[in-house]
PDB file of C-alpha atoms in Angstrom:
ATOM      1  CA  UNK B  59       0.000   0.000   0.000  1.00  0.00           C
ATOM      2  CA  UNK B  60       1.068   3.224  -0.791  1.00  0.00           C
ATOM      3  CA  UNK B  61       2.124   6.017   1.633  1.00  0.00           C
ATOM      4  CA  UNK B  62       3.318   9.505   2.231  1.00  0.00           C
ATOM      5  CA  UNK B  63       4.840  10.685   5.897  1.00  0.00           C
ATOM      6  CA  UNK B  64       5.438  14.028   6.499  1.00  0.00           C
ATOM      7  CA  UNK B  65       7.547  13.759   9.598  1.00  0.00           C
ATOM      8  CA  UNK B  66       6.899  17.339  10.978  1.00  0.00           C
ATOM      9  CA  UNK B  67       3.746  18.763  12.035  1.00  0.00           C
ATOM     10  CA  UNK B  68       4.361  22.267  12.517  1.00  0.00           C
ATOM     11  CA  UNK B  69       7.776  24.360  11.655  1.00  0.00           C
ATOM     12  CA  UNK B  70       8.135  27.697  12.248  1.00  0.00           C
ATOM     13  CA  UNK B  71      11.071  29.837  10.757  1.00  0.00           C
ATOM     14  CA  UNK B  72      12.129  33.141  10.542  1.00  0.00           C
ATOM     15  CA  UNK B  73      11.171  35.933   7.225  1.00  0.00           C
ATOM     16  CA  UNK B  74      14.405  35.189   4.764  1.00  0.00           C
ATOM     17  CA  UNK B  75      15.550  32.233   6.260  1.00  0.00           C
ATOM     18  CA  UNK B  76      15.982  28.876   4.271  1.00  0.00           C
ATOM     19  CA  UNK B  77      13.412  26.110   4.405  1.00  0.00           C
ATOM     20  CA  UNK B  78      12.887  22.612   4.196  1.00  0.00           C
ATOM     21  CA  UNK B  79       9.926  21.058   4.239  1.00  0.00           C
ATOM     22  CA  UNK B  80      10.428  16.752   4.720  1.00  0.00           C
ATOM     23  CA  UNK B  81       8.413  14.213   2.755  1.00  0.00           C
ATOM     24  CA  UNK B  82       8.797  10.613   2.860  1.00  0.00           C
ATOM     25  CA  UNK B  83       6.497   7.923   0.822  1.00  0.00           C
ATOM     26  CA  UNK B  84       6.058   4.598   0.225  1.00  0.00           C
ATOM     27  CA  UNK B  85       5.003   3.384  -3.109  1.00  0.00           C
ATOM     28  CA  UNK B  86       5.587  -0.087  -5.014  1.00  0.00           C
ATOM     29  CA  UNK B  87       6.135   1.009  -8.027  1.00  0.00           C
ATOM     30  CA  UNK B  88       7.508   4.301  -9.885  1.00  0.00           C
ATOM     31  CA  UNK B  89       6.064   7.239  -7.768  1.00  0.00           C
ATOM     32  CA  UNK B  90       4.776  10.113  -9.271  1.00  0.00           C
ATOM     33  CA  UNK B  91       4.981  13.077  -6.584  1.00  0.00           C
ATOM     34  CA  UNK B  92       3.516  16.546  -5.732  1.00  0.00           C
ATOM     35  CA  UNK B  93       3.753  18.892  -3.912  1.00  0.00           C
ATOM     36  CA  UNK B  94       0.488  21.408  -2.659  1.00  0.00           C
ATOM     37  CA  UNK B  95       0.180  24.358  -0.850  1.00  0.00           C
ATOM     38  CA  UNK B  96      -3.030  25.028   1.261  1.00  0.00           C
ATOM     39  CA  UNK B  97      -3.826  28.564   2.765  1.00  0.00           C
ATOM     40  CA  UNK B  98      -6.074  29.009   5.488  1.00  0.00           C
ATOM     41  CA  UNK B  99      -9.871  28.201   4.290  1.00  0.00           C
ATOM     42  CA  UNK B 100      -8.430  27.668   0.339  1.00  0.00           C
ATOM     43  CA  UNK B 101      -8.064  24.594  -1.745  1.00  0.00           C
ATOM     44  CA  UNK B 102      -4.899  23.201  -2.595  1.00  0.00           C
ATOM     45  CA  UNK B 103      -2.783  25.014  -4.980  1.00  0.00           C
ATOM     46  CA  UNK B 104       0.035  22.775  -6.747  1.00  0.00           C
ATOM     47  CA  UNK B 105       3.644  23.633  -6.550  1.00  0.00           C
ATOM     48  CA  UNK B 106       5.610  21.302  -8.184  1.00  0.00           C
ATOM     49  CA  UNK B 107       5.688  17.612  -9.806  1.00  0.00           C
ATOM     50  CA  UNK B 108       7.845  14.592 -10.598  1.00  0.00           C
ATOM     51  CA  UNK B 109       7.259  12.264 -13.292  1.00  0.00           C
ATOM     52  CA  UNK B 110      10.467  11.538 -14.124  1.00  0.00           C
ATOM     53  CA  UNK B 111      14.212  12.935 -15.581  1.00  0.00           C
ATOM     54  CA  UNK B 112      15.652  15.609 -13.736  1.00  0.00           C
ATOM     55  CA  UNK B 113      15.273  14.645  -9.998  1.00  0.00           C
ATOM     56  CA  UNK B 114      15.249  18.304  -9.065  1.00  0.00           C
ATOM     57  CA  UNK B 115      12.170  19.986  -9.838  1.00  0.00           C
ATOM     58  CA  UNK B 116      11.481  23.398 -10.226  1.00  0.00           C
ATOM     59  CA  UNK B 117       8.237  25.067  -9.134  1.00  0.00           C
ATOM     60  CA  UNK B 118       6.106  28.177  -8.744  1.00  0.00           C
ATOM     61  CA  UNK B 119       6.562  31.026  -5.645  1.00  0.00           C
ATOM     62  CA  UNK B 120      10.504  29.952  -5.587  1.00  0.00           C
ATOM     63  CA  UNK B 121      10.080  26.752  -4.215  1.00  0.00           C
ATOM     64  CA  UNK B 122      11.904  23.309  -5.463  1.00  0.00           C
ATOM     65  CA  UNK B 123      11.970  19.840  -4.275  1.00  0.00           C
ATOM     66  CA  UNK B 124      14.073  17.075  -5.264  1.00  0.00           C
ATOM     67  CA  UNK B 125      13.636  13.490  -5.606  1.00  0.00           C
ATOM     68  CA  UNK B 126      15.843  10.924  -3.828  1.00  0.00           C
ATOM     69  CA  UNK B 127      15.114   7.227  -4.726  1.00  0.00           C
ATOM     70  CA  UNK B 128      17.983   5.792  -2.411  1.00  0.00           C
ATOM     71  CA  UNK B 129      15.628   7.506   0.369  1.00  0.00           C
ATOM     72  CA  UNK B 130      12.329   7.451  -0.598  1.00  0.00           C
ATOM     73  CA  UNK B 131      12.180  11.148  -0.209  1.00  0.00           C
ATOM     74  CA  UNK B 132      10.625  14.155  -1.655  1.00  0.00           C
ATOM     75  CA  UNK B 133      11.777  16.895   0.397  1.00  0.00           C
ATOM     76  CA  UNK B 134      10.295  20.622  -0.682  1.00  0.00           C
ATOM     77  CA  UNK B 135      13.123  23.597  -0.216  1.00  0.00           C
ATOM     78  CA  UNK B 136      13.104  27.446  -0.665  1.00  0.00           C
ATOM     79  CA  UNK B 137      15.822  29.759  -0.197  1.00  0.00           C
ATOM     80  CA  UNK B 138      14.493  32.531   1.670  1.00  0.00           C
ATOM     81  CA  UNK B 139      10.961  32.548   2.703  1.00  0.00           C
ATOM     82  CA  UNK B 140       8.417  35.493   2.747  1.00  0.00           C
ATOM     83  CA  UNK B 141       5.957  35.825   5.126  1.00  0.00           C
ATOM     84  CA  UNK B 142       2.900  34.669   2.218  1.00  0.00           C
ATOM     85  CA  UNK B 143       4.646  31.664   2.254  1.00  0.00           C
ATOM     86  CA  UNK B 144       2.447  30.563   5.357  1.00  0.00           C
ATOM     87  CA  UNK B 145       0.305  28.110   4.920  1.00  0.00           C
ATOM     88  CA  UNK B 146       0.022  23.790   5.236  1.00  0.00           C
ATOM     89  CA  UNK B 147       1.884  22.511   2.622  1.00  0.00           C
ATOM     90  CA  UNK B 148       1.195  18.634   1.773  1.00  0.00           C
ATOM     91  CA  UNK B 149       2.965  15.931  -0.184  1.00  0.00           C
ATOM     92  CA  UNK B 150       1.338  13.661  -2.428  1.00  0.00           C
ATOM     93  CA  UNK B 151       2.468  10.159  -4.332  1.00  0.00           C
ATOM     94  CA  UNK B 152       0.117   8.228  -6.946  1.00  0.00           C
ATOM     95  CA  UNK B 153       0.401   6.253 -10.240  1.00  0.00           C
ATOM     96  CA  UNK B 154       1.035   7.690 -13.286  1.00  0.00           C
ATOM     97  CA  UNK B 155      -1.503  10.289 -13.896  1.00  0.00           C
ATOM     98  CA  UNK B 156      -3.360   8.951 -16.846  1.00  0.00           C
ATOM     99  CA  UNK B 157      -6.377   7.746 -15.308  1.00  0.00           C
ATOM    100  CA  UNK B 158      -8.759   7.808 -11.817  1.00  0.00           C
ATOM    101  CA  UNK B 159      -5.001   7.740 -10.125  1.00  0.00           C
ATOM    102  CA  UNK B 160      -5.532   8.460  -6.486  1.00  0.00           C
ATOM    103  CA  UNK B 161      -3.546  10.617  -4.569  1.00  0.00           C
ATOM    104  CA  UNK B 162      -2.360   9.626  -1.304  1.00  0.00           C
ATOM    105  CA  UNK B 163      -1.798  12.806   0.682  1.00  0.00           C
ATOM    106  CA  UNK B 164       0.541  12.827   3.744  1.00  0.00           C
ATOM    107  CA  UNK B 165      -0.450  14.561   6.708  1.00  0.00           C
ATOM    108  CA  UNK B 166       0.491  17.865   6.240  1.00  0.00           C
ATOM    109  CA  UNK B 167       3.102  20.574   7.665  1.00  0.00           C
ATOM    110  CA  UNK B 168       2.026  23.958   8.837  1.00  0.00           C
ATOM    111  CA  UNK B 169       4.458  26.641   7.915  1.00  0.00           C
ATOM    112  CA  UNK B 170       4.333  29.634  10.090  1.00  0.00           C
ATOM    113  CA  UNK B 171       6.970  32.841   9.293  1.00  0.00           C
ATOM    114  CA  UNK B 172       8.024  34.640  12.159  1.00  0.00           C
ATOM    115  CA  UNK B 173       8.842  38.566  11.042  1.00  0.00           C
TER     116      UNK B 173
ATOM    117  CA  UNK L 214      -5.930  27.806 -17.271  1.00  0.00           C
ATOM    118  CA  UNK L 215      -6.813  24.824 -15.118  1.00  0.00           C
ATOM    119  CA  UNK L 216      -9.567  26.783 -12.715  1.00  0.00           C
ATOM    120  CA  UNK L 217     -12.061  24.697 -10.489  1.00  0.00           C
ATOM    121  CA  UNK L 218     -14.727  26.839  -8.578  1.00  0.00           C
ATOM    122  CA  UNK L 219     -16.730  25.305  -6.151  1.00  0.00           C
ATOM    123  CA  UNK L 220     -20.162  26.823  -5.039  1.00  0.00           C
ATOM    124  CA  UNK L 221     -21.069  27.329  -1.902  1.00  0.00           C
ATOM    125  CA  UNK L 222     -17.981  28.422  -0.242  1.00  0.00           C
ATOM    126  CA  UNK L 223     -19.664  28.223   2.665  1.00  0.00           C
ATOM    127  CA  UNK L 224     -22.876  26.748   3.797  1.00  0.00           C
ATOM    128  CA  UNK L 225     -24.819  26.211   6.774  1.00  0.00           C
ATOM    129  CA  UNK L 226     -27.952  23.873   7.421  1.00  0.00           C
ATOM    130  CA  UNK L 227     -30.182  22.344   9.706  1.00  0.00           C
ATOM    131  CA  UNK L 228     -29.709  18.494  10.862  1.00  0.00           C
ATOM    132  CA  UNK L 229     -32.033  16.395   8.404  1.00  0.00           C
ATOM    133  CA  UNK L 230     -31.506  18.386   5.448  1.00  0.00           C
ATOM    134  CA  UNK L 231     -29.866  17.896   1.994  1.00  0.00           C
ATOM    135  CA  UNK L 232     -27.150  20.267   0.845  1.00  0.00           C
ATOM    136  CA  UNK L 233     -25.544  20.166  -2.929  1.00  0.00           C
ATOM    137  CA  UNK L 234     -22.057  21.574  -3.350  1.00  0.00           C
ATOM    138  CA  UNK L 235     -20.983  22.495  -7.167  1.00  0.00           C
ATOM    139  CA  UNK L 236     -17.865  21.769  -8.629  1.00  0.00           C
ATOM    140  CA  UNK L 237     -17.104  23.619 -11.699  1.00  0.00           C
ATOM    141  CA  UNK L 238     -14.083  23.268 -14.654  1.00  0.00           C
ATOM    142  CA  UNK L 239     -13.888  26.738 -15.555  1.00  0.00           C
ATOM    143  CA  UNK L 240     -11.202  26.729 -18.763  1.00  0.00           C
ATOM    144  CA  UNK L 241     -11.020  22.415 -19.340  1.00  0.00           C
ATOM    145  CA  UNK L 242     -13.249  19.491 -19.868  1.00  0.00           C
ATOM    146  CA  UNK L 243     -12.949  17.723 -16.514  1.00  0.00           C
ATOM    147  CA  UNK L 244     -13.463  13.678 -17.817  1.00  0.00           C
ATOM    148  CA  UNK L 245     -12.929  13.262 -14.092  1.00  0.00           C
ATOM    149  CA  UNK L 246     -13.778  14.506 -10.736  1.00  0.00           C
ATOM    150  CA  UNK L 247     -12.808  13.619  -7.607  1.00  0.00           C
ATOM    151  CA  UNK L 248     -14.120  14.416  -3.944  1.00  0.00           C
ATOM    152  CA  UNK L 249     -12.235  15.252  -1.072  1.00  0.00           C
ATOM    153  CA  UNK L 250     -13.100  15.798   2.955  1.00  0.00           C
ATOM    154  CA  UNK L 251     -10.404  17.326   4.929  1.00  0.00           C
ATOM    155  CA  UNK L 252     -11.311  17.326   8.641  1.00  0.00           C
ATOM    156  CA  UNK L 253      -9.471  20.315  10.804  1.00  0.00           C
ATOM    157  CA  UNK L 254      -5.674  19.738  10.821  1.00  0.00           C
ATOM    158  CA  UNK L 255      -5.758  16.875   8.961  1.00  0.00           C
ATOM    159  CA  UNK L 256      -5.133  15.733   5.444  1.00  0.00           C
ATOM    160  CA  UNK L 257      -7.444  15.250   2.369  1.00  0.00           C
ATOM    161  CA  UNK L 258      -9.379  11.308   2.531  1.00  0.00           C
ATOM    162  CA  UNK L 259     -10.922  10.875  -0.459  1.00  0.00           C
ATOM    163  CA  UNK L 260     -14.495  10.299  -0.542  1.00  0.00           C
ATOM    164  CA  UNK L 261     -15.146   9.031  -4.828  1.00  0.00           C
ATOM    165  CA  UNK L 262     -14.526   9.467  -7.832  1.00  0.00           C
ATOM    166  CA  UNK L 263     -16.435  10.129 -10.960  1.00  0.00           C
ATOM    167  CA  UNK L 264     -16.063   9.929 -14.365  1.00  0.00           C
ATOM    168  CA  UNK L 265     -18.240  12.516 -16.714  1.00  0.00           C
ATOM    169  CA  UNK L 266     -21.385  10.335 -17.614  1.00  0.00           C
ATOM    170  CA  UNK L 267     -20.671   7.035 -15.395  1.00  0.00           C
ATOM    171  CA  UNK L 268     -21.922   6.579 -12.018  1.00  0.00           C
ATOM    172  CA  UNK L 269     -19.426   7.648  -9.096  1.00  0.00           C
ATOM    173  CA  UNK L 270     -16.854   5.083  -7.469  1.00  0.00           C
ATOM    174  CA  UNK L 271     -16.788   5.736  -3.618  1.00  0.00           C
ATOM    175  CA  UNK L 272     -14.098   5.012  -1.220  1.00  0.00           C
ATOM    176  CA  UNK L 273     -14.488   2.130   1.326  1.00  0.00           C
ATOM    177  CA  UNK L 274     -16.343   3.516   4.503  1.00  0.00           C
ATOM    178  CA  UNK L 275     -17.972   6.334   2.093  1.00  0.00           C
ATOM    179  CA  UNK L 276     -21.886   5.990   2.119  1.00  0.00           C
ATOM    180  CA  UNK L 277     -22.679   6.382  -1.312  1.00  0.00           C
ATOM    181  CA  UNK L 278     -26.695   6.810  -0.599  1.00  0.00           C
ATOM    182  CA  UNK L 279     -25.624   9.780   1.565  1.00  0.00           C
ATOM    183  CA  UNK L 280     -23.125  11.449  -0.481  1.00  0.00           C
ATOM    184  CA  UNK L 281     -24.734  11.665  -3.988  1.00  0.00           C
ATOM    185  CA  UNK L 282     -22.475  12.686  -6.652  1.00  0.00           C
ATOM    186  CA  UNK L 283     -23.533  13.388  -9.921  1.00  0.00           C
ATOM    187  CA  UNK L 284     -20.972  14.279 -13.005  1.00  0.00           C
ATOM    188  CA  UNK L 285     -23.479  15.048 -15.650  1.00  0.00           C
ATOM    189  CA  UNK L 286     -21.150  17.337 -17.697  1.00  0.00           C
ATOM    190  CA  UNK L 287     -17.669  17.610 -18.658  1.00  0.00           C
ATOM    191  CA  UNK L 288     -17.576  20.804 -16.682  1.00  0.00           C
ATOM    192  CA  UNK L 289     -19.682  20.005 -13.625  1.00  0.00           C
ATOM    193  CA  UNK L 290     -20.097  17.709 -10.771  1.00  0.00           C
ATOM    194  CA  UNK L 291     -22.246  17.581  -7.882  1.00  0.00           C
ATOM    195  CA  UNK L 292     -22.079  16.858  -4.236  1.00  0.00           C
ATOM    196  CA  UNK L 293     -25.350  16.265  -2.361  1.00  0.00           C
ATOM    197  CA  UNK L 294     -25.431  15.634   1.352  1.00  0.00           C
ATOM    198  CA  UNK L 295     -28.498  14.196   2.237  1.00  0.00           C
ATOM    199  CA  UNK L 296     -29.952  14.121   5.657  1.00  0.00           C
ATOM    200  CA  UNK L 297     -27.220  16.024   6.959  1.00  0.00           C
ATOM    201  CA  UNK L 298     -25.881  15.744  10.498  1.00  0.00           C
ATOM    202  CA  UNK L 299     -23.452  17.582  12.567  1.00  0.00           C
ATOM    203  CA  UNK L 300     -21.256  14.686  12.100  1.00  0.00           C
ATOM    204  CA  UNK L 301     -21.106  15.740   8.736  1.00  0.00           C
ATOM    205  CA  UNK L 302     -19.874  19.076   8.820  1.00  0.00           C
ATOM    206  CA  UNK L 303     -16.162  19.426   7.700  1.00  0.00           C
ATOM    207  CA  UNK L 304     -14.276  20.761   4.379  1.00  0.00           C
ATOM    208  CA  UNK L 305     -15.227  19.420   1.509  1.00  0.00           C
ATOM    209  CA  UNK L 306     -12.865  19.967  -1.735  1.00  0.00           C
ATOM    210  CA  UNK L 307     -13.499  18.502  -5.672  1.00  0.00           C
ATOM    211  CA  UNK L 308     -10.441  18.505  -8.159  1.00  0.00           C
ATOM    212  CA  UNK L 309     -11.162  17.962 -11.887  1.00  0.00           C
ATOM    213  CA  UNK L 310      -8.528  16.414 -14.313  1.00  0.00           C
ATOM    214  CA  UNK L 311      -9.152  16.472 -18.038  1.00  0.00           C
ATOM    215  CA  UNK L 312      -7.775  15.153 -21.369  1.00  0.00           C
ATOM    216  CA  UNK L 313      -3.907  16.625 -22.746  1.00  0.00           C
ATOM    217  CA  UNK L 314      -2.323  18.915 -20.876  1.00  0.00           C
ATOM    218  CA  UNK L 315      -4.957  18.508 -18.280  1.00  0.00           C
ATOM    219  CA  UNK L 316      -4.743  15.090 -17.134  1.00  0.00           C
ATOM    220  CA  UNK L 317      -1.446  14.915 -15.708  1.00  0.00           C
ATOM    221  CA  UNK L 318      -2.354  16.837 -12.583  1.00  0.00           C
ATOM    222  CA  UNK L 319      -5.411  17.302 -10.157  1.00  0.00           C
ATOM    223  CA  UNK L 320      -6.996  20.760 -10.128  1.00  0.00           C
ATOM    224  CA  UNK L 321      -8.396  21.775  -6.850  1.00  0.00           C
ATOM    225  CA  UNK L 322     -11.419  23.824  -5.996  1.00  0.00           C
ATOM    226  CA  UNK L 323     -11.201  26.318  -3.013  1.00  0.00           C
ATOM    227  CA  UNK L 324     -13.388  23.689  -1.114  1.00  0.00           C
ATOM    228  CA  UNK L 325     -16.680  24.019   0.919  1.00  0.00           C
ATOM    229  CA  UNK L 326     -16.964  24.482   4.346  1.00  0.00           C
ATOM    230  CA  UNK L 327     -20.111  22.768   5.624  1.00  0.00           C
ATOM    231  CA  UNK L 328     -21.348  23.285   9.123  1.00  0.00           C
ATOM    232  CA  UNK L 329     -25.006  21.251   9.771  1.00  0.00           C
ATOM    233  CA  UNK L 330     -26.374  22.748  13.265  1.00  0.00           C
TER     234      UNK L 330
END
């Protein structure tokens, strides 16, 4: 069975500081990987995907993540963080995305900036 | 491209009555829909999924004769929570996929907060 494991609950770093947000899964076969960002009361926006290639993706607001198969791991990063970039961020793993592929969604981390 | 809107935002109800939450494609042909609940601090469990034109597949432990979902269109799907109970109140979000560039990725609605008094 698949699953995703987002180790911390609740991080909290300063305006400008680096950040890195952990995501472990568990998946039997090639994993394909997101990763969303929730604000309070929204949906979930998406900030980045792996499919495959490259195993460091780029993605919207500054943010990357990169994929690490020897570790199972998915971990989101950002350089220097602005204080819109609180919010619950969650990690994702599923099949390949041609069909009714269903996400598994890990637990979530809350990301709060501290001026 | 890729919007979902969902309608309500927001919605509250009496215990014993139905509620229908929209879920609309906005810019893409959504071939299929899915529906989440997200209870406070916690992650997204989905409830079913629907393909435009074929009866919904729920999710083990997901009551199908309470949580109606129709996907008549390729641009709209419907949640309807019948005899709602407080029990049921939580976030509810849809995200739509679609055909070429649109089926690689979910697109999420803003979601529906449903409190039943």
């Amino acid at each position: 069975a698949q699953s995703v494991t987002q180790p911390d609950i609740h991080i909290t770093v300063s305006e400008g500081a680096s950040l890195e947000l952990r995501c472990n899964y568990s998946y039997g076969a090639t994993p394909y990987l997101f990763w969303y960002v929730q604000s309070p009361g929204q949906g979930l926006q998406l900030l980045l995907k792996y499919f495959s290639g490259d195993t460091l993706v780029q993605g919207i607001k500054g943010f990357e993540a990169e994929f690490k198969r020897s570790q199972s791991s998915f971990n989101l990063r950002k350089p220097s963080v602005h204080w819109s970039d609180a919010a619950e961020y969650f990690c994702a793993v599923g099949p390949p995305p041609f069909g009714n592929e269903k996400l598994t969604f890990g637990t979530g981390t809350r990301l709060t900036i501290i001026p | 491209g890729a919007v979902v809107s969902q309608h309500p935002s927001r919605v509250i109800c009496k215990s014993g009555t139905s509620v229908k939450i929209e879920c609309r494609s906005l810019d893409f042909q959504a071939t299929t829909m899915f529906w989440y609940r997200q209870f406070p601090k916690q992650s997204l469990m989905l409830m079913a999924t629907s393909n435009e034109g074929s009866k919904a597949t729920y999710e083990q432990g997901v009551e199908k004769d309470k949580f109606l979902i129709n996907h008549a269109s390729l641009t709209l799907s419907t949640l309807t929570v019948t005899s709602a109970h407080p029990e049921d109140s939580s976030f509810y979000i849809c995200s739509a996929k679609g055909l070429f560039q649109y089926q690689e990725t979910q697109y999420f609605g803003p979601g529906t907060r449903l409190l039943v008094l």
